[in-house]
Coordinates of C-alpha atoms and ligand atoms in Angstrom, one line a residue:
M1 CA 0.0 0.0 0.0
I2 CA 1.1 3.6 -0.7
Q3 CA 0.4 6.5 1.6
V4 CA 1.0 10.0 0.5
Y5 CA 1.3 13.1 2.7
E6 CA 1.5 16.6 1.3
N7 CA 2.9 19.8 2.6
I8 CA 3.8 18.6 6.0
D9 CA 6.2 19.9 8.7
I10 CA 8.9 17.2 9.1
C11 CA 9.9 18.3 12.6
S12 CA 8.5 15.1 14.1
R13 CA 10.1 13.0 11.4
N14 CA 13.8 14.0 11.9
S15 CA 15.9 13.3 14.9
F16 CA 17.4 16.9 15.0
K17 CA 13.8 18.1 15.3
V18 CA 14.3 21.0 12.8
H19 CA 11.2 22.6 11.3
Q20 CA 11.2 22.2 7.5
H21 CA 8.5 21.4 5.1
A22 CA 8.2 18.5 2.7
T23 CA 6.0 18.9 -0.4
K24 CA 5.3 15.2 -0.6
I25 CA 6.2 12.2 1.6
I26 CA 5.3 8.8 0.1
E27 CA 5.3 5.7 2.4
F28 CA 5.2 2.3 0.8
D29 CA 4.9 -1.3 2.1
C30 CA 5.7 -3.6 -0.8
N31 CA 8.3 -3.7 -3.5
S32 CA 5.6 -3.7 -6.1
D33 CA 4.5 -0.2 -4.9
L34 CA 7.8 1.3 -6.1
Q35 CA 7.0 1.0 -9.8
Q36 CA 3.7 2.8 -9.2
I37 CA 5.4 5.5 -7.1
F38 CA 7.9 6.2 -9.9
A39 CA 5.2 6.2 -12.5
E40 CA 2.7 8.4 -10.7
H41 CA 4.6 10.7 -8.3
V42 CA 8.2 11.1 -9.4
T43 CA 9.1 13.3 -12.3
D44 CA 12.7 14.2 -11.6
R45 CA 14.4 14.3 -8.2
W46 CA 13.5 12.2 -5.2
M47 CA 15.1 11.0 -2.0
V48 CA 14.7 8.2 0.5
M49 CA 14.2 8.7 4.2
G50 CA 14.3 6.1 6.9
G51 CA 14.1 7.5 10.4
A52 CA 16.1 10.7 9.4
N53 CA 18.4 10.1 12.3
N54 CA 21.4 11.0 10.3
I55 CA 20.1 13.8 8.2
L56 CA 20.2 17.5 8.9
F57 CA 17.5 19.4 6.9
T58 CA 18.6 22.9 6.1
R59 CA 15.8 23.7 3.6
D60 CA 12.3 22.7 2.6
I61 CA 12.2 19.6 0.4
E62 CA 10.3 20.2 -2.8
F63 CA 10.8 16.8 -4.4
P64 CA 9.2 13.5 -3.2
I65 CA 10.6 11.8 -0.1
I66 CA 10.1 8.0 -0.3
V67 CA 9.8 6.1 3.0
P68 CA 10.0 2.3 3.2
R69 CA 7.6 0.8 5.7
N70 CA 8.2 -2.9 5.4
E71 CA 9.1 -4.3 8.8
Q72 CA 9.1 -8.0 8.0
I73 CA 11.7 -10.3 9.5
E74 CA 11.9 -13.5 7.5
V75 CA 14.3 -16.4 8.4
I76 CA 15.5 -17.6 5.0
S77 CA 17.7 -20.4 6.1
E78 CA 18.8 -22.0 9.3
G79 CA 21.7 -24.3 10.2
S80 CA 23.3 -25.6 13.4
E81 CA 25.6 -22.7 13.6
G82 CA 23.5 -19.8 12.6
I83 CA 20.7 -18.3 10.5
Y84 CA 20.2 -16.0 7.5
V85 CA 17.5 -13.5 8.1
R86 CA 16.0 -11.1 5.6
V87 CA 14.7 -7.9 7.1
G88 CA 12.5 -5.1 5.6
A89 CA 14.1 -1.7 5.3
G90 CA 11.4 -0.1 7.4
L91 CA 12.0 -2.0 10.7
E92 CA 13.4 0.0 13.5
W93 CA 17.1 -1.1 13.9
D94 CA 16.9 -1.8 17.6
E95 CA 13.8 -4.0 17.1
L96 CA 16.0 -6.2 15.0
V97 CA 18.7 -6.3 17.7
A98 CA 16.1 -7.1 20.4
W99 CA 14.7 -9.9 18.2
S100 CA 18.1 -11.5 17.6
V101 CA 19.1 -11.2 21.3
E102 CA 15.8 -12.8 22.4
R103 CA 16.5 -15.8 20.1
G104 CA 20.1 -16.3 21.3
L105 CA 21.5 -15.1 18.0
W106 CA 24.9 -13.3 18.1
G107 CA 26.3 -10.5 15.9
L108 CA 24.2 -7.4 16.4
E109 CA 24.2 -7.0 20.2
N110 CA 27.0 -4.4 20.3
L111 CA 24.8 -2.3 17.9
S112 CA 22.0 -2.1 20.5
L113 CA 20.0 1.2 20.7
I114 CA 21.4 2.8 17.6
P115 CA 18.6 4.9 16.3
G116 CA 17.4 4.4 12.8
K117 CA 15.9 1.9 10.4
V118 CA 17.3 -1.3 9.0
G119 CA 17.5 0.2 5.5
A120 CA 19.8 3.0 6.7
A121 CA 22.2 0.6 8.4
P122 CA 24.2 -0.4 5.3
V123 CA 24.3 3.2 4.0
Q124 CA 26.8 4.5 6.6
N125 CA 27.7 1.0 7.9
I126 CA 26.5 1.8 11.4
G127 CA 29.0 0.9 14.0
A128 CA 29.6 1.0 17.8
Y129 CA 31.6 -0.7 20.5
G130 CA 33.9 -2.7 18.2
A131 CA 31.2 -3.9 15.8
E132 CA 29.9 -2.7 12.5
A133 CA 26.7 -3.7 10.5
K134 CA 28.9 -5.0 7.7
D135 CA 30.2 -7.8 10.0
C136 CA 26.7 -9.4 9.7
I137 CA 25.4 -8.2 6.3
I138 CA 25.2 -10.8 3.5
N139 CA 23.5 -8.7 0.9
V140 CA 21.4 -5.6 0.3
E141 CA 18.3 -5.5 -1.9
M142 CA 17.3 -2.3 -3.7
Y143 CA 15.1 -0.8 -6.3
F144 CA 17.1 0.9 -9.1
P145 CA 14.7 3.4 -10.8
E146 CA 17.1 4.0 -13.7
Q147 CA 16.6 0.4 -14.7
G148 CA 13.0 0.1 -13.3
G149 CA 14.0 -3.1 -11.5
F150 CA 15.4 -4.7 -8.4
V151 CA 19.1 -5.5 -7.7
T152 CA 20.6 -7.5 -4.9
L153 CA 24.2 -6.5 -4.0
A154 CA 26.4 -8.9 -2.2
A155 CA 28.2 -7.4 0.8
E156 CA 31.6 -7.6 -0.9
H157 CA 30.3 -5.2 -3.5
C158 CA 28.9 -2.7 -1.1
G159 CA 32.2 -0.9 -0.5
F160 CA 31.9 -1.0 3.3
G161 CA 34.4 0.9 5.4
Y162 CA 34.4 3.0 8.5
R163 CA 31.0 4.9 8.1
E164 CA 31.3 4.3 4.4
S165 CA 29.6 2.3 1.6
V166 CA 28.9 2.5 -2.1
F167 CA 25.4 3.9 -1.1
K168 CA 27.2 7.2 0.0
H169 CA 29.1 7.4 -3.3
T170 CA 28.3 5.8 -6.7
L171 CA 24.8 4.7 -5.7
K172 CA 24.0 7.8 -3.7
G173 CA 20.5 9.1 -4.6
R174 CA 20.1 6.3 -7.2
V175 CA 18.6 3.4 -5.2
I176 CA 16.0 2.6 -2.6
I177 CA 17.1 -0.1 -0.2
T178 CA 14.2 -2.4 0.4
A179 CA 15.6 -5.2 2.5
V180 CA 18.9 -6.4 4.1
T181 CA 19.9 -10.0 4.7
F182 CA 22.0 -10.7 7.8
C183 CA 23.9 -13.8 9.0
L184 CA 23.5 -14.2 12.7
S185 CA 25.4 -16.8 14.8
K186 CA 24.1 -19.4 17.2
I187 CA 27.7 -19.7 18.5
A188 CA 28.8 -17.1 21.1
Q189 CA 31.2 -14.5 19.8
P190 CA 31.3 -11.8 22.4
K191 CA 33.1 -8.5 21.5
L192 CA 34.0 -6.9 24.8
G193 CA 37.2 -5.1 23.9
Y194 CA 35.9 -1.6 23.5
G195 CA 35.9 1.0 26.4
D196 CA 33.8 0.1 29.4
V197 CA 31.9 -2.8 27.8
E198 CA 33.7 -5.6 29.6
R199 CA 33.3 -3.9 33.0
E200 CA 29.6 -3.2 32.5
V201 CA 29.1 -6.8 31.3
E202 CA 30.9 -8.2 34.4
A203 CA 28.8 -5.9 36.6
R204 CA 25.7 -7.6 35.2
G205 CA 26.9 -11.1 36.0
G206 CA 29.2 -12.0 33.1
V207 CA 29.1 -12.7 29.4
S208 CA 25.6 -13.4 27.9
L209 CA 23.8 -11.8 25.0
V210 CA 21.3 -10.2 27.3
N211 CA 24.0 -8.8 29.6
I212 CA 26.0 -7.4 26.6
R213 CA 22.8 -5.7 25.2
E214 CA 22.0 -4.2 28.6
A215 CA 25.5 -3.0 29.1
I216 CA 25.6 -1.3 25.7
C217 CA 22.2 0.2 26.3
S218 CA 23.3 1.5 29.6
I219 CA 26.6 3.0 28.3
R220 CA 24.7 4.7 25.4
R221 CA 22.0 6.1 27.7
T222 CA 24.7 7.6 29.9
K223 CA 26.7 9.2 27.1
L224 CA 24.2 10.0 24.3
P225 CA 21.2 12.4 24.4
D226 CA 17.7 10.9 24.2
T227 CA 16.4 11.9 20.8
A228 CA 12.9 11.9 22.2
V229 CA 13.9 14.7 24.5
T230 CA 16.7 16.6 22.7
G231 CA 17.1 16.9 19.0
N232 CA 20.4 15.5 17.7
A233 CA 21.8 13.1 15.0
G234 CA 24.2 11.0 17.1
S235 CA 27.8 11.7 16.1
F236 CA 27.8 14.9 14.1
F237 CA 31.4 14.4 12.9
K238 CA 33.4 11.4 11.8
N239 CA 36.5 10.3 13.6
P240 CA 39.3 11.6 11.4
I241 CA 41.7 9.2 9.8
V242 CA 45.1 10.7 9.5
E243 CA 48.7 9.8 8.4
A244 CA 50.5 7.9 11.1
S245 CA 53.2 10.6 11.2
V246 CA 50.5 13.3 11.9
A247 CA 49.2 11.2 14.8
Q248 CA 52.8 10.7 16.0
N249 CA 53.5 14.5 16.1
L250 CA 50.3 15.1 18.0
L251 CA 51.1 12.3 20.5
E252 CA 54.4 14.1 21.4
H253 CA 52.3 17.0 22.6
Y254 CA 49.3 15.1 23.8
P255 CA 50.5 11.7 25.0
N256 CA 47.0 10.7 26.3
M257 CA 45.3 11.3 23.0
P258 CA 43.1 8.4 22.0
H259 CA 44.2 6.8 18.7
Y260 CA 43.2 3.6 17.0
P261 CA 44.9 1.5 14.3
T262 CA 43.1 1.2 10.9
A263 CA 43.3 -1.5 8.2
D264 CA 45.9 0.7 6.5
P265 CA 49.1 0.6 8.7
E266 CA 50.0 4.1 7.4
K267 CA 46.8 5.6 8.8
V268 CA 45.5 6.2 12.3
K269 CA 42.0 7.0 13.5
L270 CA 41.7 9.8 16.1
A271 CA 38.7 10.6 18.3
A272 CA 36.9 13.7 17.1
G273 CA 35.0 13.8 20.4
W274 CA 38.3 14.0 22.3
L275 CA 39.7 16.8 20.0
I276 CA 36.5 18.9 20.5
D277 CA 36.5 18.2 24.2
Q278 CA 40.2 19.4 24.4
C279 CA 39.1 22.6 22.8
G280 CA 36.9 23.2 25.9
L281 CA 33.8 22.9 23.8
K282 CA 31.9 20.1 25.6
G283 CA 28.7 21.6 26.9
Y284 CA 29.3 24.9 25.0
S285 CA 26.3 26.3 23.3
E286 CA 25.4 29.4 21.2
G287 CA 21.8 30.3 20.3
N288 CA 19.8 27.1 19.9
V289 CA 22.7 24.8 19.2
G290 CA 25.3 23.2 21.5
V291 CA 27.9 20.5 22.0
H292 CA 26.5 17.7 24.2
D293 CA 27.9 17.8 27.7
R294 CA 28.6 14.0 27.9
Q295 CA 29.9 13.3 24.4
A296 CA 31.5 16.2 22.4
L297 CA 31.0 14.4 19.1
V298 CA 27.2 15.1 19.3
L299 CA 25.7 18.4 18.5
I300 CA 22.3 19.1 20.0
N301 CA 19.2 21.3 19.3
T302 CA 19.4 22.8 22.8
T303 CA 16.1 24.7 22.8
G304 CA 14.2 22.7 20.2
N305 CA 14.1 25.8 18.0
A306 CA 17.3 25.3 16.0
S307 CA 17.2 25.6 12.3
G308 CA 19.4 23.5 10.1
S309 CA 21.4 26.4 8.9
E310 CA 22.1 27.5 12.5
V311 CA 23.4 24.0 13.2
I312 CA 25.7 24.2 10.1
T313 CA 27.1 27.6 11.3
F314 CA 27.8 26.2 14.7
A315 CA 29.4 23.0 13.3
K316 CA 31.7 25.1 11.1
K317 CA 32.8 27.0 14.1
V318 CA 33.6 23.8 15.9
Q319 CA 35.5 22.5 12.9
K320 CA 37.5 25.8 12.7
I321 CA 38.4 25.7 16.4
V322 CA 39.6 22.1 16.2
A323 CA 41.6 22.9 13.0
D324 CA 43.2 25.9 14.6
K325 CA 44.3 24.0 17.7
F326 CA 45.3 20.6 16.2
G327 CA 45.6 21.2 12.5
I328 CA 43.1 18.4 11.9
A329 CA 40.0 18.7 9.7
I330 CA 36.9 17.0 11.1
E331 CA 34.3 16.1 8.6
A332 CA 30.5 16.0 9.1
E333 CA 29.2 12.4 9.4
V334 CA 25.6 13.6 9.2
N335 CA 24.1 13.9 5.8
I336 CA 23.4 17.6 5.2
L337 CA 20.5 18.5 2.9
Ligands
EPU401 N1 36.2 11.4 24.3 C1 36.5 12.5 25.0 N2 35.5 13.4 25.1 C2 34.3 13.3 24.5 C3 34.1 12.2 23.7 C4 35.0 11.2 23.6 O1 37.6 12.6 25.6 O2 33.5 14.2 24.7 C5 37.3 10.3 24.2 C6 36.8 9.1 25.0 O3 37.2 9.1 26.3 C7 37.5 8.0 24.2 C8 37.5 8.5 22.8 O4 37.4 9.9 22.8 O5 38.8 7.8 24.7 C9 36.4 7.8 21.9 O6 35.2 8.1 22.5 P1 33.9 7.1 22.5 O7 34.4 5.8 22.9 O8 32.8 7.8 23.2 O9 33.6 7.0 20.9 P2 33.6 8.0 19.7 O10 34.8 7.6 18.9 O11 33.5 9.4 20.2 C10 32.3 6.4 18.2 C11 31.1 6.4 17.3 C12 29.8 6.4 18.1 C13 29.8 5.1 18.9 C14 31.1 5.1 19.8 C15 31.2 3.8 20.6 C16 31.8 7.7 15.3 C17 31.7 8.9 14.5 N3 31.1 7.6 16.5 O12 32.3 7.6 18.9 O13 28.7 6.4 17.2 O14 28.6 5.0 19.7 O15 32.2 5.2 19.0 O16 31.6 2.8 19.7 O17 32.5 6.8 14.9 C18 27.0 7.6 16.1 O18 27.5 7.3 15.0 O19 26.0 8.4 16.1 C19 27.6 7.2 17.4 C20 27.2 7.7 18.5

């Protein structure tokens, strides 16, 4: 079924809670709806929106916004060691994580409580606490309007990297993700190596899927703002990946600076939150926008009245202050429209 909304304020539909208008929002349930949507509603430009947890709207959207609603979870094969599960793009990500933990299936537990829909997970390869969506993704199904048909892309062709995928580059704005297939394991494979995870799991009685999920939820609730209360889009910036020599120079001045290896031995990942924090910006605000007081990587709509362009102006100021102090450019992770 297709449902069309016209001329609506999208404040309640974006996690930053900015007020902008959309000329047309088209929600759909089935793959077969897509051909009809493109025949009847789309003339030129269009975009897809999941939960809009990683989008900052800076203007009204005058072209159709297409929203997948399919929430189906379908086990497509099951063996002694694990299962393949095909999930509709419209399911809330954390409902999938809860579903897998309830069934004793490993793989997604460290990604508990990440806001957003399943269809958005491959786009920025969501990640947290030592896990990334790509670790469990088998393939991604999508509608390709240019060809008027459906395509299934195997994970190895999705160009997954740190907060990266082909959906942010060559396929950007060209496909509508309709379903994602995941491989979940019946064999325990706990990932406890990141930050406070192991301590929080031990405090709950030791390693189990439920304890890991609860530990991660608790850490996230402590550090990250609740979108239902304060508008935000999670990490506003990406952690910068720099030449190893650049990190080495900084470490001479700041020996406690967090830094992480990457797949490329010549590159090191730094913590943008730490860099912003060191500039004294944690909790700092101007007008309606601020830096979250418990995680400097997150910008917040402090009053609920921020406009998208006000957030951009503030973000640019943060980028400049960090660049002036450390000589490091931090890029927005959030998709700016
Ligand atoms: N740090 C500070 N001050 C801050 C924030 C962080 O000093 O205000 C330091 C921390 O003490 C730590 C390091 O920086 O030593 C890294 O911090 P943290 O573990 O909180 O993780 P992050 O690198 O800031 C990333 C993800 C988060 C994810 C966490 C946990 C990105 C852009 N962000 O943040 O993802 O939850 O790791 O895995 O990679 C999101 O994408 O919306 C998101 C919240």
